Coordinates of C-alpha atoms in Angstrom, one line a residue:
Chain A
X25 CA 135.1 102.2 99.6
X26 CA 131.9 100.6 99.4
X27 CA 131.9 97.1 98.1
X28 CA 130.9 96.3 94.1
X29 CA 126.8 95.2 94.3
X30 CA 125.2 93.0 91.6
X31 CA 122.4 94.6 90.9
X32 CA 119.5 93.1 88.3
X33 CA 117.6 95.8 86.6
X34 CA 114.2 94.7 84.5
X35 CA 113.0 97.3 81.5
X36 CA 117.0 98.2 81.9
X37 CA 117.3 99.0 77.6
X38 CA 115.8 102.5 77.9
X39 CA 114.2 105.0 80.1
X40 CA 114.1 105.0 84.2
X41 CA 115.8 101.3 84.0
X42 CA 118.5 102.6 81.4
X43 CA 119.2 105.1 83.5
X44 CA 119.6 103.3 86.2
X45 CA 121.8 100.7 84.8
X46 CA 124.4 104.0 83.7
X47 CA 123.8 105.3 87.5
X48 CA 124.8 101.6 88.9
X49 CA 127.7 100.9 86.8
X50 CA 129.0 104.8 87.5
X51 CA 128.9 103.5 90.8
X52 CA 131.7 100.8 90.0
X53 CA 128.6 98.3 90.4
X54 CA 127.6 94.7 88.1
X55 CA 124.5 95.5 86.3
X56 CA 122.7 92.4 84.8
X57 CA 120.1 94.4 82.6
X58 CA 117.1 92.3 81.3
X59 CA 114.9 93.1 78.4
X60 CA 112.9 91.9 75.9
X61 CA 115.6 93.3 73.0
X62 CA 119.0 93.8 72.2
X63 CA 121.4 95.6 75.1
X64 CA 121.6 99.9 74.6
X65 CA 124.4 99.7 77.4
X66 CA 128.0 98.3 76.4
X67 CA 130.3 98.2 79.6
X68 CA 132.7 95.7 81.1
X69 CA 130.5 95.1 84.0
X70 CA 127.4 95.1 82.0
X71 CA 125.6 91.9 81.3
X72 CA 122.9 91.7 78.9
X73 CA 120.2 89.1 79.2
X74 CA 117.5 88.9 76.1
X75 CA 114.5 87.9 78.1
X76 CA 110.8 88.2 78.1
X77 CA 110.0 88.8 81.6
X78 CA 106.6 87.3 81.0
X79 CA 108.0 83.5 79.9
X80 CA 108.6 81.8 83.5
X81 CA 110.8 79.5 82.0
X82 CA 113.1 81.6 80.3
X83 CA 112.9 83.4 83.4
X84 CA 114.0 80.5 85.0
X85 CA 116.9 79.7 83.1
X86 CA 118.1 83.0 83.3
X87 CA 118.4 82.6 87.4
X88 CA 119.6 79.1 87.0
X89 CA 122.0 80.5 84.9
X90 CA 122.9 83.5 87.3
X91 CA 123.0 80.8 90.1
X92 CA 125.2 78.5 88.2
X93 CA 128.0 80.7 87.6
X94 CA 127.7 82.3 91.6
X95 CA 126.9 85.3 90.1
X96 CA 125.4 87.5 93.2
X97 CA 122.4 89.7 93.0
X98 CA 122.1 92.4 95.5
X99 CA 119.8 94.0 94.1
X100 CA 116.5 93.5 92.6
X101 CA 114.7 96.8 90.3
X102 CA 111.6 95.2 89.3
X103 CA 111.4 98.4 86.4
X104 CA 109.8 96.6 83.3
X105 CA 106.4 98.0 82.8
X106 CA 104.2 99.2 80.2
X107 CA 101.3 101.4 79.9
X108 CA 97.8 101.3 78.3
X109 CA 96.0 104.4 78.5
X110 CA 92.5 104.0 77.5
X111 CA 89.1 104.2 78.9
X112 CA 87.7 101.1 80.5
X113 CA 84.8 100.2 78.2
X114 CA 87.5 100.5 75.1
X115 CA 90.1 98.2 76.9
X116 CA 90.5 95.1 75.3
X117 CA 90.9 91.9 77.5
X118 CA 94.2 90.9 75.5
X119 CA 95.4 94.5 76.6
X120 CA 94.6 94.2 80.1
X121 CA 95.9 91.0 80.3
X122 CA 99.2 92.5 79.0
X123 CA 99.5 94.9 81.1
X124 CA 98.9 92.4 84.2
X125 CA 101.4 90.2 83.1
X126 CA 104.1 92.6 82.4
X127 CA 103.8 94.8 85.7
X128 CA 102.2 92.3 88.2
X129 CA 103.0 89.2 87.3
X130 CA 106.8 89.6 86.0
X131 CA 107.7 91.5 89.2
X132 CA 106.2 88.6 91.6
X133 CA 108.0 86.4 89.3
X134 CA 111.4 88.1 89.2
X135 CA 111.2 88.7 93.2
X136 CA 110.4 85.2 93.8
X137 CA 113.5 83.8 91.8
X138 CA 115.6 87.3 93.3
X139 CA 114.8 86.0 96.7
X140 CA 115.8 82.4 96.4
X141 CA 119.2 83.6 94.8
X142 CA 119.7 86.6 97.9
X143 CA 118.5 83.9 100.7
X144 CA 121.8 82.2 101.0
X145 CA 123.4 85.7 101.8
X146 CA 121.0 86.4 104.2
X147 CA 120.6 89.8 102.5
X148 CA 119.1 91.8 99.8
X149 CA 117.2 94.5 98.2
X150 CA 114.0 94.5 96.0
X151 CA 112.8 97.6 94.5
X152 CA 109.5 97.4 92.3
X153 CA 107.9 100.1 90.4
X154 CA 104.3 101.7 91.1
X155 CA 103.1 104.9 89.7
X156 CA 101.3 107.9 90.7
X157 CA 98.6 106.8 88.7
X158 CA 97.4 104.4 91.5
X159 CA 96.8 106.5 94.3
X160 CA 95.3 109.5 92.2
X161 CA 93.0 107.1 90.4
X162 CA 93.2 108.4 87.0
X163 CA 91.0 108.3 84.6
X164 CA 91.6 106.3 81.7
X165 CA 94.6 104.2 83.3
X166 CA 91.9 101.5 84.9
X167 CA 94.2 98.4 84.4
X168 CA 97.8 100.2 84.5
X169 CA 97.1 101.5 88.1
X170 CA 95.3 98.3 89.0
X171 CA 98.5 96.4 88.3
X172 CA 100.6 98.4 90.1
X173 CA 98.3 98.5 93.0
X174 CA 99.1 95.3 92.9
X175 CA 102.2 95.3 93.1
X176 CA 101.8 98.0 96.1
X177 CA 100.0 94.9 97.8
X178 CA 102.9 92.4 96.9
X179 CA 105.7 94.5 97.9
X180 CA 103.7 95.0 101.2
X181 CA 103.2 91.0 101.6
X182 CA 106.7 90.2 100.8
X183 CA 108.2 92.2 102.2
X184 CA 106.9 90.2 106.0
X185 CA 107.7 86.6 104.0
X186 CA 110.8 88.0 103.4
X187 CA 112.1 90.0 107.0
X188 CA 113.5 86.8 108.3
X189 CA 115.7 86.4 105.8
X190 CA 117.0 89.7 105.5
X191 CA 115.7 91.0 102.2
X192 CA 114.1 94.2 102.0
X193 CA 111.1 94.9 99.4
X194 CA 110.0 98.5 98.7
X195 CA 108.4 100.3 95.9
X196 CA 109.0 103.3 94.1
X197 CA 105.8 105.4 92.6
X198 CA 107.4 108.0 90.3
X199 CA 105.5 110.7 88.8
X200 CA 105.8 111.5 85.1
X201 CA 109.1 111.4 83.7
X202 CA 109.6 112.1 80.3
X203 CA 110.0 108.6 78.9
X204 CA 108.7 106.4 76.2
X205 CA 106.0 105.4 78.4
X206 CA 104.4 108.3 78.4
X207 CA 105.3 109.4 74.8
X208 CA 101.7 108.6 73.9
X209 CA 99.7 111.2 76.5
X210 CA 99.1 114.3 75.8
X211 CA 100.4 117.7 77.3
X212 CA 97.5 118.8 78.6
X213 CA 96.9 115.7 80.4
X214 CA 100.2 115.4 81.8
X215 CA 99.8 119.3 82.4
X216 CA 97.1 118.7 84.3
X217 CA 98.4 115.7 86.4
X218 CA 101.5 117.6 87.3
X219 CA 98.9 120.7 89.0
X220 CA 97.8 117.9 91.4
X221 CA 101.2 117.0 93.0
X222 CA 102.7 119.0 95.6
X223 CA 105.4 120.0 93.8
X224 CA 104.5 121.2 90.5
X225 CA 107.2 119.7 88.2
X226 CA 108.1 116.8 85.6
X227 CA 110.1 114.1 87.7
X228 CA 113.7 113.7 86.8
X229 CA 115.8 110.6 86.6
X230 CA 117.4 112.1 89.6
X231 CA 114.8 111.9 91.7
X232 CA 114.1 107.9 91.1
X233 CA 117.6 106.7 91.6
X234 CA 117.8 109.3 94.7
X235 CA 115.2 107.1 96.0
X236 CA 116.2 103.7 94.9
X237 CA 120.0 104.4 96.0
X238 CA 117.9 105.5 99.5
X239 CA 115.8 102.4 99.4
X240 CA 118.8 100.2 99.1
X241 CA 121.7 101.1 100.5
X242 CA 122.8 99.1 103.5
X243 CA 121.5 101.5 106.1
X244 CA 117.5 100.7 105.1
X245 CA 117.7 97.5 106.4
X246 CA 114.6 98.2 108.8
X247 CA 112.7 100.2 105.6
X248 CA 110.7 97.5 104.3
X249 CA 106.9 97.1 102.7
X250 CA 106.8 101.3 102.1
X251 CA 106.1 102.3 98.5
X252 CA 107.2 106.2 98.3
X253 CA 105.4 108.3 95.6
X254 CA 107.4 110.9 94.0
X255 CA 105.9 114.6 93.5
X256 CA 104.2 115.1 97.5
X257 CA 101.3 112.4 95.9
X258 CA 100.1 110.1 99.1
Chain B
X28 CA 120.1 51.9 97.5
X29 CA 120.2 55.4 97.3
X30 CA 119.3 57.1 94.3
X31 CA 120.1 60.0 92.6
X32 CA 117.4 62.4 93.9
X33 CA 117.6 60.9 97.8
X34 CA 121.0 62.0 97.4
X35 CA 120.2 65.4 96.2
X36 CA 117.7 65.6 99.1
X37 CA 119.8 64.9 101.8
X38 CA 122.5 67.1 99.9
X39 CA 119.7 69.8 100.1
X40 CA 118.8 68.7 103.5
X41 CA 122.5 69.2 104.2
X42 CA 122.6 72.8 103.0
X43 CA 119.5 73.4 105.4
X44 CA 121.5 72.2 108.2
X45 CA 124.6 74.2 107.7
X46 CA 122.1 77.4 108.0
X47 CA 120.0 76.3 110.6
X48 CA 120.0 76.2 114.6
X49 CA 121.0 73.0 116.5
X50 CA 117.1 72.5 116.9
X51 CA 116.2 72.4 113.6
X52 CA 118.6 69.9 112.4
X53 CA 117.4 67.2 110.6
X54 CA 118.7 63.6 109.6
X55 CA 119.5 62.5 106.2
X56 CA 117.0 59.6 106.6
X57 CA 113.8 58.7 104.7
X58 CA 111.9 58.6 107.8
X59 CA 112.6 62.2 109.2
X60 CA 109.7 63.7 109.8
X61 CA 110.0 67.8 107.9
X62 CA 106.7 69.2 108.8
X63 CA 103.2 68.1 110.6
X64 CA 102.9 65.8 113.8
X65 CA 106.7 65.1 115.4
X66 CA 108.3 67.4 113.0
X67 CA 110.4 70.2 114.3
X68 CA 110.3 72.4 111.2
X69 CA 108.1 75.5 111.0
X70 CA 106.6 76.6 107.4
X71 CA 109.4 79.3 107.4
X72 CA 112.1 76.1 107.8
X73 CA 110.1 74.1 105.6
X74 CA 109.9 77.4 102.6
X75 CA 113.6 77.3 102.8
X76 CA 113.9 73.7 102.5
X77 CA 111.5 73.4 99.7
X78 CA 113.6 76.4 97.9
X79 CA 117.0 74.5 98.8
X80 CA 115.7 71.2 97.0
X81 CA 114.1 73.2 94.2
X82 CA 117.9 74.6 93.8
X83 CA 119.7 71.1 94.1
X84 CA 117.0 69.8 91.6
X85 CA 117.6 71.7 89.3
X86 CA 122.1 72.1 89.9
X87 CA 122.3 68.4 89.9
X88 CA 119.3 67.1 87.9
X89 CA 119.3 69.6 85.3
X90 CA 115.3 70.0 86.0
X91 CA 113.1 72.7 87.0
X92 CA 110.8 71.0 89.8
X93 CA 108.0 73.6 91.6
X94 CA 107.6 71.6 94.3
X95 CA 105.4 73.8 96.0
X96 CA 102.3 74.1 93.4
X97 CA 99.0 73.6 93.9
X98 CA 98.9 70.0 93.7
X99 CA 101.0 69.6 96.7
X100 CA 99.5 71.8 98.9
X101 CA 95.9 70.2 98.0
X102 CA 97.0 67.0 98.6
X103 CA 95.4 65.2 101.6
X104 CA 98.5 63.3 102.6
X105 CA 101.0 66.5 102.1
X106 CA 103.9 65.4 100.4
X107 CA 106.5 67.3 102.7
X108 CA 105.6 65.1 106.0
X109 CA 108.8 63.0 105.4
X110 CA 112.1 62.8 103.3
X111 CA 110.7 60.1 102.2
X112 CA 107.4 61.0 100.6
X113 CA 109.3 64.6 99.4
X114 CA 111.8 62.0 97.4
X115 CA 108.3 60.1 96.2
X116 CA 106.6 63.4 94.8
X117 CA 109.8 65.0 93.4
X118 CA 110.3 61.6 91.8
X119 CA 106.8 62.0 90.3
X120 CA 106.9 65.8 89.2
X121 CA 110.3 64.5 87.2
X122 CA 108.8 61.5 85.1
X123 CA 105.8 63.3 84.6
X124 CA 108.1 66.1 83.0
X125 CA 109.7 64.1 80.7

């Protein structure tokens, strides 16, 4: 039987990083699930932490807290994200700067703490979250797929600081998934955005945690720095 | 005398040895030299040092010290040549933090 992982999921109170929390603890897993509300998953080996992942130092005190009570983290998912959909000239900074600081600067910030925790073991996982957005360019999604193009770049750049010390970082690009994020867009965009990936279908929880399970199992320990877009999108 | 964050130094430095190669071992002594001229570490050694203090810091000392911020790495006389002159800037970082 394969041995019980800790695994920390960010965004884990609904959508992809719910469902990946319920996948994890299916799998006889710990699941430390951060978010910025109250927990939506009640299990034994569930853990909720009430966190902005934008506040450093509650971040902080959340993986001194881990550390403290030897609490081992696997796994990193680096899922919290949020979406503005809007054309440039009608973005407002505040917005953008939102948008950076939830889905660029929380995931640097979780890896970087992540990392320090799985150093000692010599091992670990980190699995961040891009979208199809960024490589097709989309219109109206300027700073959304900026910000995860830059977290394409991080997981890239980490992923060499952190070879020598055995932890693996890779990013997922999903395409659309009926979520909350994407609650806001219309059909006939999303319509549209589907007819440009190769296969010519909604994505399905499935298909993410097919991937992440993929990314992180102990066999991909010489996958690191790849971000895999869902749909045939490259 | 010792005091309280020299001793969480060399218990940091401690840690680093208990991971590290018979090369890279490095005395609990102010004087040890941790990176630049006659210093054996290499910036990967001297990340993981840094990250082991940071953690010792903050176990033992109850305080979150970034060792590593831009201050240090603009200084002209880095503060990560000795033990000594780490102890000196961590002892800095901590009263200017209260």
């Amino acid at each position: 039987m394969r041995p019980e992982r800790g695994v920390l999921i960010t965004g884990a109170s609904r959508g992809i990083g719910r469902a990946l929390a319920e996948y994890f603890l299916q799998c006889g897993d710990f699941v430390f699930g951060v978010s910025r509300g109250e927990a939506s998953v009640s299990h034994e080996r569930y853990r909720h932490i009430s966190v902005d992942v934008t506040d450093e130092k509650a971040v902080l005190t959340l993986f001194s807290e881990l550390s403290r009570d030897q609490q081992r983290v696997d796994v990193l998912i680096n899922n919290a994200g949020i979406a503005s959909m809007n054309h440039s000239l009608l973005t407002p900074l505040s917005t953008a700067q939102r948008v950076i600081n939830v889905n660029f600067l929380a995931t640097f910030l979780f890896a970087r703490e992540a990392a320090k925790l799985m150093r000692a073991g010599k091992m670990g996982r980190i699995v961040n979250f891009t979208t199809v957005a960024a490589p097709l360019s989309l219109e109206g999604e300027a700073i959304y797929a900026a910000s995860k193009e830059a977290v394409t770049k991080l997981t890239q750049v980490m992923a060499k600081e952190l070879g020598d010390l055995g932890i693996t970082v890779n990013a997922v690009g999903p395409t659309p998934i009926r979520t909350d994020l994407i609650r806001g867009v219309s059909e006939e965009k999303l319509e549209r955005l589907i007819r440009r990936q190769a296969i010519k279908r909604f994505g399905e929880m499935r298909d993410v945690i097919n991937v992440v399970e993929f990314l992180i199992s102990p066999e991909s320990d010489f996958i690191t720095g790849q971000t895999i877009y869902l749909g045939g999108i490259s | 005398m010792v005091d309280k964050i020299e001793e969480v130094v060399c218990a940091a430095i401690g840690d680093f040895n208990g991971e590290s190669s018979e090369s890279k071992q490095l005395a609990k002594d102010t004087t040890t030299a941790l990176y630049g001229s006659g210093a054996v570490l290499d910036s990967l050694d001297l990340v993981n040092l840094i990250v082991l203090v940071e953690e010792r810091v903050r176990r033992e000392m109850n305080v979150s010290v970034s060792l590593a911020d831009e201050r240090a790495l603009s200084q002209k006389n880095s503060p990560f040549r000795t033990v000594g002159t780490l102890c000196d800037y961590i002892r800095t970082l901590i009263s200017e933090s209260v």
